[in-house]
Short mmCIF file of N, CA and C in Angstrom, two decimals:
data_model
loop_
_atom_site.label_atom_id
_atom_site.label_comp_id
_atom_site.label_asym_id
_atom_site.label_seq_id
_atom_site.Cartn_x
_atom_site.Cartn_y
_atom_site.Cartn_z
N MET R 1 0.83 -1.18 0.00
CA MET R 1 0.00 0.00 0.00
C MET R 1 0.88 1.24 0.00
N SER R 2 0.42 2.24 -0.65
CA SER R 2 1.15 3.50 -0.73
C SER R 2 1.03 4.26 0.59
N LYS R 3 2.13 4.85 1.02
CA LYS R 3 2.11 5.61 2.27
C LYS R 3 2.11 7.10 2.03
N ASN R 4 2.12 7.54 0.79
CA ASN R 4 2.17 8.98 0.50
C ASN R 4 0.86 9.45 -0.12
N TRP R 5 -0.24 9.11 0.50
CA TRP R 5 -1.54 9.56 0.01
C TRP R 5 -1.69 11.04 0.31
N ARG R 6 -2.35 11.70 -0.60
CA ARG R 6 -2.62 13.12 -0.41
C ARG R 6 -4.00 13.28 0.21
N ILE R 7 -4.13 14.26 1.09
CA ILE R 7 -5.40 14.49 1.77
C ILE R 7 -6.47 14.91 0.76
N SER R 8 -6.06 15.57 -0.32
CA SER R 8 -7.04 15.97 -1.33
C SER R 8 -7.61 14.76 -2.06
N SER R 9 -6.81 13.71 -2.21
CA SER R 9 -7.33 12.50 -2.85
C SER R 9 -8.35 11.81 -1.96
N ILE R 10 -8.07 11.73 -0.67
CA ILE R 10 -9.03 11.13 0.26
C ILE R 10 -10.30 11.97 0.31
N SER R 11 -10.15 13.28 0.35
CA SER R 11 -11.31 14.17 0.35
C SER R 11 -12.11 14.01 -0.94
N GLY R 12 -11.42 13.83 -2.06
CA GLY R 12 -12.10 13.62 -3.34
C GLY R 12 -12.88 12.32 -3.38
N VAL R 13 -12.33 11.27 -2.77
CA VAL R 13 -13.04 9.98 -2.74
C VAL R 13 -14.29 10.09 -1.87
N VAL R 14 -14.18 10.77 -0.74
CA VAL R 14 -15.35 10.97 0.12
C VAL R 14 -16.40 11.82 -0.60
N LEU R 15 -15.94 12.84 -1.29
CA LEU R 15 -16.83 13.70 -2.08
C LEU R 15 -17.53 12.89 -3.17
N ALA R 16 -16.77 12.03 -3.84
CA ALA R 16 -17.36 11.19 -4.89
C ALA R 16 -18.36 10.20 -4.31
N GLY R 17 -18.10 9.74 -3.09
CA GLY R 17 -19.04 8.83 -2.44
C GLY R 17 -20.41 9.46 -2.21
N TYR R 18 -20.45 10.77 -2.06
CA TYR R 18 -21.74 11.45 -1.92
C TYR R 18 -22.32 11.84 -3.28
N PHE R 19 -21.50 12.48 -4.12
CA PHE R 19 -22.04 13.09 -5.34
C PHE R 19 -22.38 12.08 -6.43
N ILE R 20 -21.66 10.99 -6.55
CA ILE R 20 -21.95 10.03 -7.63
C ILE R 20 -23.36 9.46 -7.48
N PRO R 21 -23.73 8.85 -6.35
CA PRO R 21 -25.09 8.31 -6.29
C PRO R 21 -26.18 9.38 -6.24
N THR R 22 -25.90 10.48 -5.55
CA THR R 22 -26.93 11.52 -5.39
C THR R 22 -27.22 12.20 -6.72
N TRP R 23 -26.19 12.70 -7.37
CA TRP R 23 -26.42 13.43 -8.62
C TRP R 23 -26.81 12.50 -9.77
N ALA R 24 -26.37 11.25 -9.73
CA ALA R 24 -26.81 10.31 -10.76
C ALA R 24 -28.31 10.01 -10.61
N ALA R 25 -28.78 9.87 -9.37
CA ALA R 25 -30.21 9.63 -9.15
C ALA R 25 -31.05 10.84 -9.56
N ILE R 26 -30.56 12.04 -9.24
CA ILE R 26 -31.28 13.26 -9.64
C ILE R 26 -31.35 13.37 -11.16
N ALA R 27 -30.21 13.11 -11.81
CA ALA R 27 -30.18 13.19 -13.27
C ALA R 27 -31.07 12.11 -13.89
N TRP R 28 -31.09 10.91 -13.29
CA TRP R 28 -31.93 9.85 -13.83
C TRP R 28 -33.41 10.21 -13.73
N ARG R 29 -33.81 10.85 -12.64
CA ARG R 29 -35.20 11.27 -12.51
C ARG R 29 -35.57 12.30 -13.57
N ILE R 30 -34.63 13.18 -13.90
CA ILE R 30 -34.89 14.17 -14.95
C ILE R 30 -34.95 13.50 -16.30
N VAL R 31 -34.08 12.53 -16.55
CA VAL R 31 -34.10 11.82 -17.84
C VAL R 31 -35.38 11.00 -17.96
N ASP R 32 -35.80 10.36 -16.88
CA ASP R 32 -37.00 9.53 -16.90
C ASP R 32 -38.25 10.36 -17.16
N SER R 33 -38.41 11.45 -16.44
CA SER R 33 -39.56 12.33 -16.63
C SER R 33 -39.08 13.76 -16.42
N PRO R 34 -38.78 14.48 -17.51
CA PRO R 34 -38.13 15.79 -17.37
C PRO R 34 -38.90 16.80 -16.53
N VAL R 35 -40.19 16.91 -16.71
CA VAL R 35 -40.94 17.92 -15.96
C VAL R 35 -41.05 17.52 -14.49
N ARG R 36 -41.40 16.27 -14.23
CA ARG R 36 -41.51 15.80 -12.85
C ARG R 36 -40.16 15.83 -12.14
N GLY R 37 -39.11 15.39 -12.84
CA GLY R 37 -37.77 15.41 -12.25
C GLY R 37 -37.26 16.81 -11.99
N LEU R 38 -37.66 17.75 -12.83
CA LEU R 38 -37.23 19.13 -12.65
C LEU R 38 -37.91 19.78 -11.45
N PHE R 39 -39.13 19.36 -11.15
CA PHE R 39 -39.86 19.97 -10.04
C PHE R 39 -39.69 19.22 -8.72
N GLU R 40 -38.74 18.27 -8.63
CA GLU R 40 -38.44 17.65 -7.35
C GLU R 40 -37.49 18.54 -6.56
N ARG R 41 -37.35 18.26 -5.27
CA ARG R 41 -36.64 19.17 -4.36
C ARG R 41 -35.25 19.59 -4.82
N PRO R 42 -34.36 18.70 -5.30
CA PRO R 42 -33.02 19.16 -5.66
C PRO R 42 -32.99 20.12 -6.86
N SER R 43 -34.01 20.09 -7.70
CA SER R 43 -34.01 20.92 -8.90
C SER R 43 -35.15 21.91 -8.95
N VAL R 44 -35.93 22.02 -7.88
CA VAL R 44 -37.12 22.86 -7.92
C VAL R 44 -36.76 24.33 -8.10
N SER R 45 -35.63 24.76 -7.58
CA SER R 45 -35.24 26.16 -7.75
C SER R 45 -34.96 26.49 -9.21
N VAL R 46 -34.36 25.54 -9.93
CA VAL R 46 -34.11 25.74 -11.35
C VAL R 46 -35.42 25.77 -12.11
N ALA R 47 -36.34 24.88 -11.75
CA ALA R 47 -37.64 24.83 -12.43
C ALA R 47 -38.44 26.10 -12.20
N LEU R 48 -38.50 26.56 -10.97
CA LEU R 48 -39.25 27.78 -10.68
C LEU R 48 -38.62 29.00 -11.32
N TYR R 49 -37.30 29.05 -11.33
CA TYR R 49 -36.63 30.19 -11.95
C TYR R 49 -36.87 30.20 -13.46
N ALA R 50 -36.79 29.02 -14.08
CA ALA R 50 -36.97 28.94 -15.53
C ALA R 50 -38.41 29.24 -15.94
N THR R 51 -39.38 28.73 -15.18
CA THR R 51 -40.77 28.92 -15.59
C THR R 51 -41.36 30.24 -15.12
N ASP R 52 -41.00 30.69 -13.92
CA ASP R 52 -41.60 31.92 -13.37
C ASP R 52 -40.82 33.17 -13.75
N HIS R 53 -39.52 33.17 -13.52
CA HIS R 53 -38.74 34.38 -13.79
C HIS R 53 -38.40 34.55 -15.26
N LEU R 54 -37.99 33.46 -15.90
CA LEU R 54 -37.66 33.55 -17.33
C LEU R 54 -38.87 33.34 -18.23
N GLN R 55 -39.96 32.82 -17.68
CA GLN R 55 -41.20 32.55 -18.39
C GLN R 55 -40.97 31.70 -19.65
N LEU R 56 -40.22 30.62 -19.46
CA LEU R 56 -39.94 29.72 -20.56
C LEU R 56 -41.14 28.82 -20.82
N PRO R 57 -41.42 28.52 -22.08
CA PRO R 57 -42.49 27.56 -22.37
C PRO R 57 -42.09 26.15 -21.91
N THR R 58 -43.04 25.26 -21.91
CA THR R 58 -42.82 23.92 -21.37
C THR R 58 -41.71 23.17 -22.10
N MET R 59 -41.70 23.22 -23.42
CA MET R 59 -40.66 22.50 -24.17
C MET R 59 -39.27 23.07 -23.92
N THR R 60 -39.18 24.36 -23.75
CA THR R 60 -37.88 24.96 -23.44
C THR R 60 -37.46 24.60 -22.02
N ALA R 61 -38.41 24.51 -21.10
CA ALA R 61 -38.09 24.07 -19.74
C ALA R 61 -37.62 22.63 -19.74
N VAL R 62 -38.20 21.79 -20.60
CA VAL R 62 -37.74 20.41 -20.73
C VAL R 62 -36.31 20.37 -21.25
N ARG R 63 -36.00 21.21 -22.22
CA ARG R 63 -34.62 21.28 -22.73
C ARG R 63 -33.67 21.77 -21.64
N PHE R 64 -34.13 22.71 -20.85
CA PHE R 64 -33.35 23.22 -19.73
C PHE R 64 -33.10 22.11 -18.71
N ALA R 65 -34.11 21.27 -18.49
CA ALA R 65 -33.97 20.14 -17.57
C ALA R 65 -32.95 19.13 -18.10
N TRP R 66 -33.00 18.88 -19.41
CA TRP R 66 -32.03 17.96 -20.01
C TRP R 66 -30.61 18.52 -19.89
N LEU R 67 -30.46 19.82 -20.05
CA LEU R 67 -29.15 20.44 -19.91
C LEU R 67 -28.64 20.31 -18.47
N LEU R 68 -29.52 20.49 -17.51
CA LEU R 68 -29.15 20.31 -16.11
C LEU R 68 -28.74 18.86 -15.83
N ALA R 69 -29.50 17.91 -16.36
CA ALA R 69 -29.16 16.50 -16.18
C ALA R 69 -27.83 16.16 -16.84
N LEU R 70 -27.58 16.73 -18.01
CA LEU R 70 -26.30 16.49 -18.69
C LEU R 70 -25.13 17.05 -17.88
N GLY R 71 -25.31 18.22 -17.30
CA GLY R 71 -24.26 18.79 -16.45
C GLY R 71 -23.98 17.94 -15.24
N ARG R 72 -25.03 17.46 -14.60
CA ARG R 72 -24.84 16.61 -13.42
C ARG R 72 -24.20 15.28 -13.79
N LEU R 73 -24.60 14.70 -14.92
CA LEU R 73 -23.99 13.44 -15.34
C LEU R 73 -22.53 13.63 -15.73
N THR R 74 -22.18 14.80 -16.25
CA THR R 74 -20.78 15.09 -16.56
C THR R 74 -19.95 15.11 -15.28
N VAL R 75 -20.47 15.74 -14.25
CA VAL R 75 -19.77 15.76 -12.96
C VAL R 75 -19.63 14.34 -12.41
N VAL R 76 -20.69 13.55 -12.51
CA VAL R 76 -20.65 12.16 -12.05
C VAL R 76 -19.61 11.37 -12.82
N ALA R 77 -19.53 11.57 -14.14
CA ALA R 77 -18.55 10.85 -14.95
C ALA R 77 -17.12 11.21 -14.56
N PHE R 78 -16.84 12.48 -14.35
CA PHE R 78 -15.49 12.88 -13.97
C PHE R 78 -15.14 12.40 -12.56
N LEU R 79 -16.10 12.38 -11.66
CA LEU R 79 -15.84 11.85 -10.32
C LEU R 79 -15.59 10.34 -10.37
N ALA R 80 -16.34 9.63 -11.20
CA ALA R 80 -16.11 8.19 -11.36
C ALA R 80 -14.74 7.92 -11.97
N LEU R 81 -14.34 8.74 -12.94
CA LEU R 81 -13.01 8.61 -13.53
C LEU R 81 -11.94 8.86 -12.48
N PHE R 82 -12.15 9.86 -11.63
CA PHE R 82 -11.20 10.13 -10.55
C PHE R 82 -11.07 8.93 -9.62
N VAL R 83 -12.19 8.33 -9.24
CA VAL R 83 -12.14 7.19 -8.32
C VAL R 83 -11.40 6.02 -8.96
N VAL R 84 -11.64 5.77 -10.24
CA VAL R 84 -10.94 4.69 -10.94
C VAL R 84 -9.44 4.97 -10.97
N LEU R 85 -9.05 6.20 -11.30
CA LEU R 85 -7.63 6.54 -11.34
C LEU R 85 -7.01 6.50 -9.95
N PHE R 86 -7.76 6.87 -8.94
CA PHE R 86 -7.26 6.82 -7.57
C PHE R 86 -7.01 5.37 -7.14
N VAL R 87 -7.96 4.49 -7.41
CA VAL R 87 -7.81 3.08 -7.04
C VAL R 87 -6.66 2.45 -7.83
N ARG R 88 -6.54 2.81 -9.09
CA ARG R 88 -5.42 2.32 -9.90
C ARG R 88 -4.09 2.81 -9.34
N GLY R 89 -4.07 4.04 -8.87
CA GLY R 89 -2.84 4.59 -8.30
C GLY R 89 -2.44 3.94 -6.99
N ILE R 90 -3.41 3.41 -6.24
CA ILE R 90 -3.08 2.71 -5.00
C ILE R 90 -2.24 1.47 -5.31
N PHE R 91 -2.63 0.73 -6.33
CA PHE R 91 -1.91 -0.49 -6.65
C PHE R 91 -0.58 -0.21 -7.34
N ARG R 92 -0.46 0.92 -8.01
CA ARG R 92 0.80 1.27 -8.68
C ARG R 92 1.68 2.17 -7.82
N ARG R 93 1.26 2.44 -6.61
CA ARG R 93 2.01 3.25 -5.66
C ARG R 93 2.31 4.64 -6.20
N GLN R 94 1.33 5.25 -6.78
CA GLN R 94 1.46 6.62 -7.28
C GLN R 94 0.10 7.30 -7.16
N SER R 95 0.13 8.60 -7.13
CA SER R 95 -1.14 9.32 -7.06
C SER R 95 -1.62 9.61 -8.48
N GLY R 96 -2.92 9.70 -8.64
CA GLY R 96 -3.45 9.97 -9.97
C GLY R 96 -4.89 10.43 -9.89
N GLY R 97 -5.32 11.08 -10.96
CA GLY R 97 -6.71 11.49 -11.05
C GLY R 97 -7.00 12.88 -10.57
N GLY R 98 -5.99 13.64 -10.24
CA GLY R 98 -6.21 15.00 -9.75
C GLY R 98 -6.87 15.89 -10.78
N GLU R 99 -6.55 15.68 -12.05
CA GLU R 99 -7.14 16.50 -13.10
C GLU R 99 -8.63 16.22 -13.24
N ALA R 100 -9.01 14.94 -13.17
CA ALA R 100 -10.43 14.59 -13.27
C ALA R 100 -11.21 15.16 -12.09
N LEU R 101 -10.60 15.14 -10.91
CA LEU R 101 -11.25 15.72 -9.74
C LEU R 101 -11.39 17.23 -9.89
N ALA R 102 -10.37 17.88 -10.42
CA ALA R 102 -10.43 19.33 -10.61
C ALA R 102 -11.52 19.72 -11.60
N ILE R 103 -11.66 18.96 -12.68
CA ILE R 103 -12.71 19.25 -13.67
C ILE R 103 -14.09 19.04 -13.05
N ALA R 104 -14.25 17.94 -12.31
CA ALA R 104 -15.54 17.67 -11.66
C ALA R 104 -15.88 18.75 -10.65
N LEU R 105 -14.89 19.20 -9.89
CA LEU R 105 -15.14 20.26 -8.90
C LEU R 105 -15.50 21.57 -9.58
N THR R 106 -14.85 21.88 -10.68
CA THR R 106 -15.15 23.13 -11.38
C THR R 106 -16.56 23.13 -11.94
N ILE R 107 -16.91 22.08 -12.67
CA ILE R 107 -18.25 22.01 -13.26
C ILE R 107 -19.31 21.93 -12.17
N GLY R 108 -19.07 21.10 -11.15
CA GLY R 108 -20.02 20.97 -10.06
C GLY R 108 -20.20 22.25 -9.27
N SER R 109 -19.11 22.98 -9.06
CA SER R 109 -19.22 24.26 -8.34
C SER R 109 -20.02 25.28 -9.13
N VAL R 110 -19.80 25.32 -10.43
CA VAL R 110 -20.57 26.25 -11.27
C VAL R 110 -22.06 25.89 -11.23
N LEU R 111 -22.37 24.59 -11.34
CA LEU R 111 -23.78 24.16 -11.27
C LEU R 111 -24.39 24.49 -9.91
N SER R 112 -23.68 24.17 -8.84
CA SER R 112 -24.23 24.43 -7.51
C SER R 112 -24.37 25.93 -7.24
N PHE R 113 -23.41 26.73 -7.71
CA PHE R 113 -23.50 28.17 -7.51
C PHE R 113 -24.68 28.74 -8.29
N GLY R 114 -24.86 28.28 -9.53
CA GLY R 114 -26.00 28.76 -10.32
C GLY R 114 -27.33 28.37 -9.71
N THR R 115 -27.45 27.13 -9.28
CA THR R 115 -28.71 26.70 -8.67
C THR R 115 -28.93 27.37 -7.31
N MET R 116 -27.84 27.68 -6.60
CA MET R 116 -27.98 28.42 -5.35
C MET R 116 -28.50 29.83 -5.60
N LEU R 117 -27.99 30.48 -6.63
CA LEU R 117 -28.49 31.81 -6.98
C LEU R 117 -29.96 31.76 -7.40
N MET R 118 -30.32 30.74 -8.18
CA MET R 118 -31.71 30.60 -8.59
C MET R 118 -32.61 30.35 -7.39
N ALA R 119 -32.14 29.54 -6.44
CA ALA R 119 -32.93 29.26 -5.23
C ALA R 119 -33.13 30.52 -4.41
N SER R 120 -32.13 31.38 -4.36
CA SER R 120 -32.29 32.62 -3.60
C SER R 120 -33.25 33.58 -4.31
N GLN R 121 -33.29 33.54 -5.63
CA GLN R 121 -34.21 34.41 -6.38
C GLN R 121 -35.66 33.99 -6.22
N VAL R 122 -35.91 32.69 -6.15
CA VAL R 122 -37.30 32.22 -6.06
C VAL R 122 -37.75 32.00 -4.62
N GLY R 123 -36.84 32.11 -3.65
CA GLY R 123 -37.22 32.00 -2.25
C GLY R 123 -37.33 30.58 -1.72
N GLU R 124 -36.66 29.64 -2.31
CA GLU R 124 -36.66 28.25 -1.83
C GLU R 124 -35.53 28.08 -0.82
N ILE R 125 -35.86 28.11 0.46
CA ILE R 125 -34.85 28.10 1.52
C ILE R 125 -34.17 26.73 1.61
N GLU R 126 -34.93 25.63 1.55
CA GLU R 126 -34.31 24.31 1.64
C GLU R 126 -33.40 24.04 0.46
N ALA R 127 -33.83 24.43 -0.73
CA ALA R 127 -32.97 24.25 -1.90
C ALA R 127 -31.73 25.13 -1.80
N LEU R 128 -31.89 26.32 -1.26
CA LEU R 128 -30.74 27.21 -1.06
C LEU R 128 -29.73 26.58 -0.10
N ARG R 129 -30.21 26.00 0.98
CA ARG R 129 -29.31 25.33 1.94
C ARG R 129 -28.62 24.13 1.31
N LEU R 130 -29.36 23.35 0.54
CA LEU R 130 -28.79 22.18 -0.11
C LEU R 130 -27.67 22.58 -1.07
N HIS R 131 -27.94 23.53 -1.94
CA HIS R 131 -26.95 23.91 -2.94
C HIS R 131 -25.78 24.67 -2.32
N ALA R 132 -26.03 25.43 -1.26
CA ALA R 132 -24.93 26.12 -0.58
C ALA R 132 -24.02 25.12 0.12
N SER R 133 -24.59 24.10 0.73
CA SER R 133 -23.74 23.10 1.39
C SER R 133 -22.95 22.28 0.37
N GLU R 134 -23.58 21.93 -0.76
CA GLU R 134 -22.83 21.24 -1.81
C GLU R 134 -21.71 22.11 -2.35
N LEU R 135 -21.99 23.39 -2.54
CA LEU R 135 -20.96 24.31 -3.04
C LEU R 135 -19.81 24.44 -2.04
N LEU R 136 -20.12 24.54 -0.76
CA LEU R 136 -19.07 24.66 0.24
C LEU R 136 -18.20 23.42 0.32
N VAL R 137 -18.80 22.25 0.18
CA VAL R 137 -18.02 21.01 0.19
C VAL R 137 -17.08 20.97 -1.01
N MET R 138 -17.58 21.35 -2.18
CA MET R 138 -16.73 21.32 -3.38
C MET R 138 -15.64 22.38 -3.31
N ILE R 139 -15.97 23.57 -2.84
CA ILE R 139 -14.94 24.61 -2.73
C ILE R 139 -13.91 24.22 -1.68
N GLY R 140 -14.33 23.60 -0.60
CA GLY R 140 -13.39 23.14 0.42
C GLY R 140 -12.41 22.12 -0.13
N THR R 141 -12.91 21.16 -0.91
CA THR R 141 -12.02 20.18 -1.52
C THR R 141 -11.10 20.84 -2.53
N GLY R 142 -11.60 21.82 -3.27
CA GLY R 142 -10.75 22.54 -4.21
C GLY R 142 -9.64 23.30 -3.51
N ILE R 143 -9.93 23.90 -2.38
CA ILE R 143 -8.90 24.62 -1.62
C ILE R 143 -7.87 23.64 -1.07
N VAL R 144 -8.32 22.49 -0.59
CA VAL R 144 -7.38 21.48 -0.11
C VAL R 144 -6.50 21.01 -1.27
N MET R 145 -7.08 20.82 -2.45
CA MET R 145 -6.28 20.43 -3.62
C MET R 145 -5.26 21.50 -3.98
N LEU R 146 -5.63 22.74 -3.83
CA LEU R 146 -4.75 23.84 -4.19
C LEU R 146 -3.52 23.90 -3.30
N PHE R 147 -3.69 23.67 -2.01
CA PHE R 147 -2.58 23.80 -1.07
C PHE R 147 -1.91 22.49 -0.71
N ASP R 148 -2.46 21.37 -1.12
CA ASP R 148 -1.87 20.07 -0.82
C ASP R 148 -0.83 19.76 -1.88
N THR R 149 0.42 19.75 -1.48
CA THR R 149 1.50 19.49 -2.44
C THR R 149 1.79 18.00 -2.48
N PRO R 150 2.24 17.50 -3.63
CA PRO R 150 2.57 16.07 -3.71
C PRO R 150 3.79 15.75 -2.86
N ALA R 151 3.90 14.51 -2.46
CA ALA R 151 5.03 14.09 -1.64
C ALA R 151 6.32 14.21 -2.44
N GLN R 152 7.34 14.74 -1.80
CA GLN R 152 8.62 14.93 -2.46
C GLN R 152 9.40 13.61 -2.41
N THR R 153 9.96 13.23 -3.55
CA THR R 153 10.79 12.04 -3.59
C THR R 153 12.20 12.42 -3.16
N GLN R 154 12.83 11.53 -2.42
CA GLN R 154 14.18 11.81 -1.96
C GLN R 154 15.17 11.41 -3.04
N THR R 155 16.03 12.33 -3.39
CA THR R 155 17.04 12.06 -4.41
C THR R 155 18.36 11.78 -3.73
N VAL R 156 19.12 10.89 -4.30
CA VAL R 156 20.43 10.53 -3.78
C VAL R 156 21.47 11.31 -4.56
N GLU R 157 22.33 12.01 -3.84
CA GLU R 157 23.39 12.79 -4.47
C GLU R 157 24.57 11.88 -4.79
N VAL R 158 24.97 11.85 -6.04
CA VAL R 158 26.13 11.09 -6.48
C VAL R 158 27.20 12.09 -6.89
N PRO R 159 28.40 11.98 -6.32
CA PRO R 159 29.45 12.92 -6.71
C PRO R 159 29.80 12.75 -8.18
N ALA R 160 29.97 13.85 -8.86
CA ALA R 160 30.23 13.82 -10.29
C ALA R 160 31.68 13.53 -10.62
N ASP R 161 32.59 13.60 -9.63
CA ASP R 161 34.01 13.43 -9.94
C ASP R 161 34.46 11.97 -9.96
N LEU R 162 33.59 11.02 -9.64
CA LEU R 162 33.96 9.61 -9.68
C LEU R 162 33.67 9.02 -11.05
N PRO R 163 34.65 8.42 -11.71
CA PRO R 163 34.37 7.71 -12.97
C PRO R 163 33.56 6.44 -12.69
N ALA R 164 32.99 5.89 -13.74
CA ALA R 164 32.12 4.73 -13.60
C ALA R 164 32.87 3.51 -13.10
N GLN R 165 34.16 3.31 -13.48
CA GLN R 165 34.90 2.13 -13.04
C GLN R 165 35.33 2.22 -11.58
N GLU R 166 35.45 3.41 -11.03
CA GLU R 166 35.96 3.56 -9.69
C GLU R 166 34.86 3.88 -8.68
N ALA R 167 33.66 3.45 -8.95
CA ALA R 167 32.56 3.74 -8.03
C ALA R 167 32.80 3.03 -6.71
N LYS R 168 32.69 3.76 -5.61
CA LYS R 168 32.93 3.18 -4.30
C LYS R 168 31.60 2.70 -3.73
N LEU R 169 31.50 1.39 -3.64
CA LEU R 169 30.31 0.77 -3.08
C LEU R 169 30.63 0.28 -1.69
N SER R 170 29.61 0.11 -0.89
CA SER R 170 29.82 -0.28 0.50
C SER R 170 30.43 -1.68 0.63
N TYR R 171 30.17 -2.56 -0.30
CA TYR R 171 30.69 -3.92 -0.21
C TYR R 171 31.96 -4.10 -1.04
N ASN R 172 32.46 -3.04 -1.70
CA ASN R 172 33.60 -3.16 -2.61
C ASN R 172 34.85 -2.52 -2.02
N GLY R 173 34.84 -2.15 -0.81
CA GLY R 173 36.01 -1.61 -0.12
C GLY R 173 36.44 -0.36 -0.67
#
């Protein structure tokens, strides 16, 4: 097992443990029935903002719902890719998948921030709390990724003045 795990990788795996099933289920409900899925609690702020404030017709609201589901599934895909690369890195004793986590955090933060703003505009307090907490978790992991440096490998200094035939080894006197 690798002993140089980064705290951002562990935080990313915990984050993926929440967002993959949650956002995949939300997106599946929207794909299954766009109008009904859009008006459920996690997406109700987007639905109310699109239909009441923007006064979008029903078909445009359905397209808006599909776009929201596509965004959430994109975040789920990048988080799943991160988890696969992280697990692969455990067996190869190297870290990996930071780029996939960064992309998922960026897209997810933009989605959560947008839905949080929409929830504040339409007055949905529970949706506002949900999206604000999701945004804070993603921003927190992003900050940890920003300041968490990879483990430094120790390099061995070899004097340059020794020729290859005269290398002094511990067992060669």
